[in-house]
Amino acid sequence: MSPDDPTTPPEPDRASGSRDAAPTSTDEPAADAAAPAPVTKTAPHTAEAIRAVPVRHYGRWVAAVLSLAVLAALVYAFSQGKINWGAVPDYFFDDRILSGLGKTMLLTVVAMVIGIVGGVILAVMRLSKNPVTSSIAWFYIWFFRGTPVLVQLMVWFNLGLVFEYINLGPVYKDYWASFMTPLLTALLGLGLNEAAYMAEICRAGLLAVDEGQTEAAHALGMSHAKTLRRVVIPQAMRVIVPPTGNEVINMLKTTSLVAAVQYPELLRAAQDIGQVSGAPVEMLFLAAAWYLILTSVLSVGQFYIERYYARGSSRALPATPWQKVRATVLAVGRPNGGMA
């Protein structure tokens, strides 16, 4: 049969396949089984928001109530005692009190300068490879840390029993009693004692710096003194500053001991006024109030100095008191105290 014959039936399309060309069955159940099941569209399921219920700490409330009760009891007891509280504001800004306050600050500053300078020198001597200088520094620290400050003050004041007079040749010559004034006794007793404590603080700060810093500085040709001054000490300040701030506050309170050598600082001035006015206990409370004010001011200064030296070691600097107050006020204004 010729392909051009019009009576020849067309061949089935191979692209579509022979199954497509075959007649479909009229069996209705088979067609229903082959058809896909209809898809029913439903609304998307939304998860219910979780409500976080904070844990209730009943113990905190009990502790707070008990603390307030104890505080109220103490305030009531002091208010009912035989204390003339009116004498405290009367003498709070007295000239003798303010003069003693100035002398207290002078003692604190000068004694701390002596202690810091002496502490750095003793720390370097203690870390020296020279056994003589290292032993001398160790003995100094052992002696001054092992004896009370009051005892040292009394010894300095009465050294005239050992040295009748002091002779510095053509420069100065006088009796020890005239040379060792109450001010000089206070400075020597407080400053030299503080140097022993500052020596250990400085030594800890110097040892906290990695030895590789010193080796690198020496490799660059820097001397040992220049390495300490330019490389080691600036890095050690981050460790030295916090305990030094505590020592300053402690020195401020320790100056009250120089009243034993008749130096008219704050406590001595308060005691003198108390003997004259007949209110000795009230004047002690007055002195305590001034000490609290001064230590509070020094604590704020210590915070900002520590924050300054923490810039190179902390990613986030601690918040200042004003920042904490501002954050607390803003948090109160937000719903549930949460973030905005």
PDB file of C-alpha atoms in Angstrom, residues 51-294:
ATOM      1  CA  ARG A  51       2.321  34.100  78.433  1.00  0.00           C
ATOM      2  CA  ALA A  52       5.397  34.080  80.683  1.00  0.00           C
ATOM      3  CA  VAL A  53       4.498  34.159  84.342  1.00  0.00           C
ATOM      4  CA  PRO A  54       7.419  35.322  86.517  1.00  0.00           C
ATOM      5  CA  VAL A  55       8.395  33.166  89.465  1.00  0.00           C
ATOM      6  CA  ARG A  56       7.243  34.650  92.729  1.00  0.00           C
ATOM      7  CA  HIS A  57      10.033  34.901  95.278  1.00  0.00           C
ATOM      8  CA  TYR A  58       8.194  35.075  98.570  1.00  0.00           C
ATOM      9  CA  GLY A  59      11.453  34.776 100.512  1.00  0.00           C
ATOM     10  CA  ARG A  60      12.594  38.123  99.133  1.00  0.00           C
ATOM     11  CA  TRP A  61       9.479  39.834 100.416  1.00  0.00           C
ATOM     12  CA  VAL A  62       9.903  38.260 103.844  1.00  0.00           C
ATOM     13  CA  ALA A  63      13.576  39.313 103.980  1.00  0.00           C
ATOM     14  CA  ALA A  64      12.664  42.864 102.900  1.00  0.00           C
ATOM     15  CA  VAL A  65       9.963  43.171 105.556  1.00  0.00           C
ATOM     16  CA  LEU A  66      12.286  41.859 108.273  1.00  0.00           C
ATOM     17  CA  SER A  67      15.081  44.218 107.209  1.00  0.00           C
ATOM     18  CA  LEU A  68      12.751  47.224 107.285  1.00  0.00           C
ATOM     19  CA  ALA A  69      11.465  46.160 110.691  1.00  0.00           C
ATOM     20  CA  VAL A  70      14.997  45.923 112.114  1.00  0.00           C
ATOM     21  CA  LEU A  71      15.886  49.302 110.606  1.00  0.00           C
ATOM     22  CA  ALA A  72      12.759  50.905 112.050  1.00  0.00           C
ATOM     23  CA  ALA A  73      13.558  49.423 115.456  1.00  0.00           C
ATOM     24  CA  LEU A  74      17.085  50.870 115.374  1.00  0.00           C
ATOM     25  CA  VAL A  75      15.837  54.307 114.328  1.00  0.00           C
ATOM     26  CA  TYR A  76      13.245  54.254 117.102  1.00  0.00           C
ATOM     27  CA  ALA A  77      15.839  53.188 119.698  1.00  0.00           C
ATOM     28  CA  PHE A  78      18.218  56.003 118.746  1.00  0.00           C
ATOM     29  CA  SER A  79      15.388  58.525 118.692  1.00  0.00           C
ATOM     30  CA  GLN A  80      14.356  57.574 122.228  1.00  0.00           C
ATOM     31  CA  GLY A  81      17.899  57.544 123.616  1.00  0.00           C
ATOM     32  CA  LYS A  82      19.383  60.298 125.752  1.00  0.00           C
ATOM     33  CA  ILE A  83      21.225  61.923 122.847  1.00  0.00           C
ATOM     34  CA  ASN A  84      21.014  65.628 122.084  1.00  0.00           C
ATOM     35  CA  TRP A  85      20.644  65.406 118.308  1.00  0.00           C
ATOM     36  CA  GLY A  86      20.247  69.175 118.094  1.00  0.00           C
ATOM     37  CA  ALA A  87      23.944  69.620 118.897  1.00  0.00           C
ATOM     38  CA  VAL A  88      24.975  67.872 115.674  1.00  0.00           C
ATOM     39  CA  PRO A  89      23.668  70.527 113.240  1.00  0.00           C
ATOM     40  CA  ASP A  90      24.795  73.301 115.591  1.00  0.00           C
ATOM     41  CA  TYR A  91      28.463  72.294 115.256  1.00  0.00           C
ATOM     42  CA  PHE A  92      28.349  70.664 111.815  1.00  0.00           C
ATOM     43  CA  PHE A  93      30.007  73.651 110.096  1.00  0.00           C
ATOM     44  CA  ASP A  94      31.956  74.906 113.078  1.00  0.00           C
ATOM     45  CA  ASP A  95      35.323  76.469 112.217  1.00  0.00           C
ATOM     46  CA  ARG A  96      37.189  73.903 114.315  1.00  0.00           C
ATOM     47  CA  ILE A  97      35.394  71.042 112.565  1.00  0.00           C
ATOM     48  CA  LEU A  98      36.114  72.478 109.113  1.00  0.00           C
ATOM     49  CA  SER A  99      39.756  73.062 110.070  1.00  0.00           C
ATOM     50  CA  GLY A 100      40.054  69.459 111.253  1.00  0.00           C
ATOM     51  CA  LEU A 101      38.358  68.330 108.048  1.00  0.00           C
ATOM     52  CA  GLY A 102      40.970  70.135 105.973  1.00  0.00           C
ATOM     53  CA  LYS A 103      43.794  68.580 107.981  1.00  0.00           C
ATOM     54  CA  THR A 104      42.249  65.148 107.504  1.00  0.00           C
ATOM     55  CA  MET A 105      42.185  65.607 103.735  1.00  0.00           C
ATOM     56  CA  LEU A 106      45.768  66.884 103.794  1.00  0.00           C
ATOM     57  CA  LEU A 107      46.928  63.822 105.731  1.00  0.00           C
ATOM     58  CA  THR A 108      45.055  61.517 103.365  1.00  0.00           C
ATOM     59  CA  VAL A 109      46.562  62.995 100.205  1.00  0.00           C
ATOM     60  CA  VAL A 110      50.158  63.354 101.410  1.00  0.00           C
ATOM     61  CA  ALA A 111      50.232  59.956 103.148  1.00  0.00           C
ATOM     62  CA  MET A 112      48.857  58.265 100.018  1.00  0.00           C
ATOM     63  CA  VAL A 113      51.495  59.978  97.859  1.00  0.00           C
ATOM     64  CA  ILE A 114      54.204  58.698 100.196  1.00  0.00           C
ATOM     65  CA  GLY A 115      52.609  55.250 100.205  1.00  0.00           C
ATOM     66  CA  ILE A 116      52.220  55.009  96.420  1.00  0.00           C
ATOM     67  CA  VAL A 117      55.750  56.214  95.646  1.00  0.00           C
ATOM     68  CA  GLY A 118      57.231  53.979  98.329  1.00  0.00           C
ATOM     69  CA  GLY A 119      55.065  51.066  97.224  1.00  0.00           C
ATOM     70  CA  VAL A 120      56.235  51.263  93.616  1.00  0.00           C
ATOM     71  CA  ILE A 121      59.873  51.391  94.727  1.00  0.00           C
ATOM     72  CA  LEU A 122      59.413  48.461  97.113  1.00  0.00           C
ATOM     73  CA  ALA A 123      57.586  46.432  94.480  1.00  0.00           C
ATOM     74  CA  VAL A 124      60.423  46.908  91.988  1.00  0.00           C
ATOM     75  CA  MET A 125      62.938  46.008  94.699  1.00  0.00           C
ATOM     76  CA  ARG A 126      60.920  42.926  95.640  1.00  0.00           C
ATOM     77  CA  LEU A 127      60.910  41.734  92.008  1.00  0.00           C
ATOM     78  CA  SER A 128      64.605  42.493  91.558  1.00  0.00           C
ATOM     79  CA  LYS A 129      67.022  39.635  90.925  1.00  0.00           C
ATOM     80  CA  ASN A 130      69.403  41.228  93.419  1.00  0.00           C
ATOM     81  CA  PRO A 131      68.975  39.176  96.630  1.00  0.00           C
ATOM     82  CA  VAL A 132      69.995  42.081  98.871  1.00  0.00           C
ATOM     83  CA  THR A 133      67.428  44.587  97.603  1.00  0.00           C
ATOM     84  CA  SER A 134      64.774  41.868  97.395  1.00  0.00           C
ATOM     85  CA  SER A 135      65.409  40.835 101.010  1.00  0.00           C
ATOM     86  CA  ILE A 136      65.326  44.426 102.265  1.00  0.00           C
ATOM     87  CA  ALA A 137      61.974  45.000 100.559  1.00  0.00           C
ATOM     88  CA  TRP A 138      60.600  41.759 101.983  1.00  0.00           C
ATOM     89  CA  PHE A 139      61.693  42.684 105.514  1.00  0.00           C
ATOM     90  CA  TYR A 140      60.164  46.163 105.228  1.00  0.00           C
ATOM     91  CA  ILE A 141      56.821  44.761 104.068  1.00  0.00           C
ATOM     92  CA  TRP A 142      56.899  42.064 106.754  1.00  0.00           C
ATOM     93  CA  PHE A 143      57.575  44.551 109.568  1.00  0.00           C
ATOM     94  CA  PHE A 144      55.176  47.359 108.652  1.00  0.00           C
ATOM     95  CA  ARG A 145      52.309  45.045 107.747  1.00  0.00           C
ATOM     96  CA  GLY A 146      52.826  43.005 110.904  1.00  0.00           C
ATOM     97  CA  THR A 147      52.565  45.861 113.417  1.00  0.00           C
ATOM     98  CA  PRO A 148      49.496  48.052 114.101  1.00  0.00           C
ATOM     99  CA  VAL A 149      49.436  51.599 112.763  1.00  0.00           C
ATOM    100  CA  LEU A 150      48.744  53.052 116.211  1.00  0.00           C
ATOM    101  CA  VAL A 151      51.828  51.357 117.606  1.00  0.00           C
ATOM    102  CA  GLN A 152      53.950  52.751 114.776  1.00  0.00           C
ATOM    103  CA  LEU A 153      52.625  56.256 115.421  1.00  0.00           C
ATOM    104  CA  MET A 154      53.503  56.035 119.110  1.00  0.00           C
ATOM    105  CA  VAL A 155      56.971  54.697 118.318  1.00  0.00           C
ATOM    106  CA  TRP A 156      57.729  57.549 115.916  1.00  0.00           C
ATOM    107  CA  PHE A 157      56.464  60.064 118.456  1.00  0.00           C
ATOM    108  CA  ASN A 158      58.688  58.678 121.230  1.00  0.00           C
ATOM    109  CA  LEU A 159      61.870  57.918 119.303  1.00  0.00           C
ATOM    110  CA  GLY A 160      63.504  60.712 121.256  1.00  0.00           C
ATOM    111  CA  LEU A 161      64.376  58.034 123.808  1.00  0.00           C
ATOM    112  CA  VAL A 162      66.719  56.518 121.215  1.00  0.00           C
ATOM    113  CA  PHE A 163      67.782  59.577 119.244  1.00  0.00           C
ATOM    114  CA  GLU A 164      68.154  62.561 121.549  1.00  0.00           C
ATOM    115  CA  TYR A 165      68.641  64.953 118.677  1.00  0.00           C
ATOM    116  CA  ILE A 166      68.830  64.810 114.908  1.00  0.00           C
ATOM    117  CA  ASN A 167      71.992  66.057 113.257  1.00  0.00           C
ATOM    118  CA  LEU A 168      72.137  66.585 109.502  1.00  0.00           C
ATOM    119  CA  GLY A 169      75.385  68.530 109.600  1.00  0.00           C
ATOM    120  CA  PRO A 170      75.231  72.112 108.389  1.00  0.00           C
ATOM    121  CA  VAL A 171      71.719  71.584 107.004  1.00  0.00           C
ATOM    122  CA  TYR A 172      69.707  70.911 110.155  1.00  0.00           C
ATOM    123  CA  LYS A 173      70.319  70.123 113.821  1.00  0.00           C
ATOM    124  CA  ASP A 174      67.713  70.027 116.587  1.00  0.00           C
ATOM    125  CA  TYR A 175      66.307  67.911 119.374  1.00  0.00           C
ATOM    126  CA  TRP A 176      64.163  64.968 118.325  1.00  0.00           C
ATOM    127  CA  ALA A 177      61.177  66.236 120.333  1.00  0.00           C
ATOM    128  CA  SER A 178      61.243  69.517 118.425  1.00  0.00           C
ATOM    129  CA  PHE A 179      61.865  67.836 115.075  1.00  0.00           C
ATOM    130  CA  MET A 180      59.200  65.152 115.345  1.00  0.00           C
ATOM    131  CA  THR A 181      56.074  67.318 115.321  1.00  0.00           C
ATOM    132  CA  PRO A 182      52.583  65.742 115.396  1.00  0.00           C
ATOM    133  CA  LEU A 183      52.191  66.441 111.652  1.00  0.00           C
ATOM    134  CA  LEU A 184      55.487  64.760 110.763  1.00  0.00           C
ATOM    135  CA  THR A 185      54.660  61.861 113.060  1.00  0.00           C
ATOM    136  CA  ALA A 186      51.311  61.394 111.348  1.00  0.00           C
ATOM    137  CA  LEU A 187      52.812  61.547 107.841  1.00  0.00           C
ATOM    138  CA  LEU A 188      55.605  59.103 108.628  1.00  0.00           C
ATOM    139  CA  GLY A 189      53.387  56.695 110.523  1.00  0.00           C
ATOM    140  CA  LEU A 190      50.623  56.612 107.911  1.00  0.00           C
ATOM    141  CA  GLY A 191      52.747  56.957 104.765  1.00  0.00           C
ATOM    142  CA  LEU A 192      55.380  54.344 105.590  1.00  0.00           C
ATOM    143  CA  ASN A 193      52.746  51.876 106.724  1.00  0.00           C
ATOM    144  CA  GLU A 194      50.762  52.425 103.539  1.00  0.00           C
ATOM    145  CA  ALA A 195      53.886  51.850 101.429  1.00  0.00           C
ATOM    146  CA  ALA A 196      54.022  48.243 102.659  1.00  0.00           C
ATOM    147  CA  TYR A 197      50.469  47.564 101.466  1.00  0.00           C
ATOM    148  CA  MET A 198      50.907  49.441  98.200  1.00  0.00           C
ATOM    149  CA  ALA A 199      54.067  47.419  97.512  1.00  0.00           C
ATOM    150  CA  GLU A 200      52.035  44.218  97.407  1.00  0.00           C
ATOM    151  CA  ILE A 201      49.332  45.831  95.286  1.00  0.00           C
ATOM    152  CA  CYS A 202      51.902  47.150  92.794  1.00  0.00           C
ATOM    153  CA  ARG A 203      53.728  43.830  92.729  1.00  0.00           C
ATOM    154  CA  ALA A 204      50.490  42.038  91.882  1.00  0.00           C
ATOM    155  CA  GLY A 205      49.822  44.532  89.077  1.00  0.00           C
ATOM    156  CA  LEU A 206      53.319  44.151  87.621  1.00  0.00           C
ATOM    157  CA  LEU A 207      53.088  40.372  87.696  1.00  0.00           C
ATOM    158  CA  ALA A 208      49.705  40.541  85.926  1.00  0.00           C
ATOM    159  CA  VAL A 209      51.378  41.917  82.762  1.00  0.00           C
ATOM    160  CA  ASP A 210      52.437  39.195  80.363  1.00  0.00           C
ATOM    161  CA  GLU A 211      56.190  38.593  80.243  1.00  0.00           C
ATOM    162  CA  GLY A 212      56.064  38.773  76.468  1.00  0.00           C
ATOM    163  CA  GLN A 213      55.505  42.517  76.743  1.00  0.00           C
ATOM    164  CA  THR A 214      58.819  42.924  78.578  1.00  0.00           C
ATOM    165  CA  GLU A 215      60.651  40.629  76.173  1.00  0.00           C
ATOM    166  CA  ALA A 216      59.307  42.535  73.175  1.00  0.00           C
ATOM    167  CA  ALA A 217      60.360  45.862  74.688  1.00  0.00           C
ATOM    168  CA  HIS A 218      63.857  44.551  75.388  1.00  0.00           C
ATOM    169  CA  ALA A 219      64.051  43.215  71.842  1.00  0.00           C
ATOM    170  CA  LEU A 220      63.380  46.751  70.597  1.00  0.00           C
ATOM    171  CA  GLY A 221      66.355  48.000  72.614  1.00  0.00           C
ATOM    172  CA  MET A 222      64.448  49.593  75.493  1.00  0.00           C
ATOM    173  CA  SER A 223      66.151  49.658  78.882  1.00  0.00           C
ATOM    174  CA  HIS A 224      64.627  48.006  81.942  1.00  0.00           C
ATOM    175  CA  ALA A 225      63.601  51.344  83.482  1.00  0.00           C
ATOM    176  CA  LYS A 226      62.052  52.571  80.236  1.00  0.00           C
ATOM    177  CA  THR A 227      60.231  49.267  79.794  1.00  0.00           C
ATOM    178  CA  LEU A 228      58.691  49.640  83.227  1.00  0.00           C
ATOM    179  CA  ARG A 229      57.743  53.270  82.633  1.00  0.00           C
ATOM    180  CA  ARG A 230      56.400  52.974  79.079  1.00  0.00           C
ATOM    181  CA  VAL A 231      55.126  49.405  78.768  1.00  0.00           C
ATOM    182  CA  VAL A 232      54.611  47.516  82.021  1.00  0.00           C
ATOM    183  CA  ILE A 233      53.257  50.123  84.453  1.00  0.00           C
ATOM    184  CA  PRO A 234      50.562  51.539  82.088  1.00  0.00           C
ATOM    185  CA  GLN A 235      49.175  48.038  81.586  1.00  0.00           C
ATOM    186  CA  ALA A 236      49.446  47.201  85.280  1.00  0.00           C
ATOM    187  CA  MET A 237      47.347  50.242  86.214  1.00  0.00           C
ATOM    188  CA  ARG A 238      44.162  48.346  85.339  1.00  0.00           C
ATOM    189  CA  VAL A 239      44.966  45.922  88.168  1.00  0.00           C
ATOM    190  CA  ILE A 240      46.479  48.492  90.553  1.00  0.00           C
ATOM    191  CA  VAL A 241      43.753  51.169  90.455  1.00  0.00           C
ATOM    192  CA  PRO A 242      40.779  49.320  92.076  1.00  0.00           C
ATOM    193  CA  PRO A 243      42.587  48.241  95.285  1.00  0.00           C
ATOM    194  CA  THR A 244      44.349  51.618  95.413  1.00  0.00           C
ATOM    195  CA  GLY A 245      40.956  53.310  95.542  1.00  0.00           C
ATOM    196  CA  ASN A 246      40.064  51.138  98.500  1.00  0.00           C
ATOM    197  CA  GLU A 247      43.343  52.101 100.180  1.00  0.00           C
ATOM    198  CA  VAL A 248      42.554  55.803  99.753  1.00  0.00           C
ATOM    199  CA  ILE A 249      39.194  55.352 101.453  1.00  0.00           C
ATOM    200  CA  ASN A 250      40.803  53.286 104.179  1.00  0.00           C
ATOM    201  CA  MET A 251      43.513  55.938 104.649  1.00  0.00           C
ATOM    202  CA  LEU A 252      40.852  58.601 105.117  1.00  0.00           C
ATOM    203  CA  LYS A 253      39.435  56.667 108.053  1.00  0.00           C
ATOM    204  CA  THR A 254      42.844  55.654 109.422  1.00  0.00           C
ATOM    205  CA  THR A 255      43.779  59.318 109.857  1.00  0.00           C
ATOM    206  CA  SER A 256      41.545  59.303 112.935  1.00  0.00           C
ATOM    207  CA  LEU A 257      44.314  57.397 114.749  1.00  0.00           C
ATOM    208  CA  VAL A 258      46.620  60.415 114.715  1.00  0.00           C
ATOM    209  CA  ALA A 259      44.431  61.933 117.424  1.00  0.00           C
ATOM    210  CA  ALA A 260      46.599  59.850 119.763  1.00  0.00           C
ATOM    211  CA  VAL A 261      49.633  62.022 118.909  1.00  0.00           C
ATOM    212  CA  GLN A 262      47.719  65.277 119.489  1.00  0.00           C
ATOM    213  CA  TYR A 263      47.293  66.248 115.829  1.00  0.00           C
ATOM    214  CA  PRO A 264      44.071  68.316 115.461  1.00  0.00           C
ATOM    215  CA  GLU A 265      42.409  66.448 112.595  1.00  0.00           C
ATOM    216  CA  LEU A 266      38.648  65.837 112.321  1.00  0.00           C
ATOM    217  CA  LEU A 267      38.220  63.357 115.161  1.00  0.00           C
ATOM    218  CA  ARG A 268      40.467  65.320 117.497  1.00  0.00           C
ATOM    219  CA  ALA A 269      38.561  68.534 116.775  1.00  0.00           C
ATOM    220  CA  ALA A 270      35.246  66.756 117.434  1.00  0.00           C
ATOM    221  CA  GLN A 271      36.565  65.389 120.728  1.00  0.00           C
ATOM    222  CA  ASP A 272      37.751  68.831 121.842  1.00  0.00           C
ATOM    223  CA  ILE A 273      34.365  70.362 121.064  1.00  0.00           C
ATOM    224  CA  GLY A 274      32.611  67.505 122.843  1.00  0.00           C
ATOM    225  CA  GLN A 275      34.572  68.088 126.039  1.00  0.00           C
ATOM    226  CA  VAL A 276      33.776  71.806 126.052  1.00  0.00           C
ATOM    227  CA  SER A 277      30.126  71.595 124.985  1.00  0.00           C
ATOM    228  CA  GLY A 278      29.223  68.624 127.159  1.00  0.00           C
ATOM    229  CA  ALA A 279      28.123  66.555 124.165  1.00  0.00           C
ATOM    230  CA  PRO A 280      30.985  64.105 123.537  1.00  0.00           C
ATOM    231  CA  VAL A 281      28.862  61.333 122.018  1.00  0.00           C
ATOM    232  CA  GLU A 282      27.007  63.736 119.742  1.00  0.00           C
ATOM    233  CA  MET A 283      30.307  65.050 118.384  1.00  0.00           C
ATOM    234  CA  LEU A 284      31.361  61.471 117.561  1.00  0.00           C
ATOM    235  CA  PHE A 285      28.205  61.110 115.472  1.00  0.00           C
ATOM    236  CA  LEU A 286      29.069  64.411 113.801  1.00  0.00           C
ATOM    237  CA  ALA A 287      32.550  63.153 112.901  1.00  0.00           C
ATOM    238  CA  ALA A 288      31.039  59.900 111.608  1.00  0.00           C
ATOM    239  CA  ALA A 289      28.695  61.892 109.344  1.00  0.00           C
ATOM    240  CA  TRP A 290      31.616  63.819 107.830  1.00  0.00           C
ATOM    241  CA  TYR A 291      33.575  60.595 107.281  1.00  0.00           C
ATOM    242  CA  LEU A 292      30.570  59.126 105.465  1.00  0.00           C
ATOM    243  CA  ILE A 293      30.308  62.181 103.221  1.00  0.00           C
ATOM    244  CA  LEU A 294      34.004  62.107 102.333  1.00  0.00           C
TER     245      LEU A 294
END
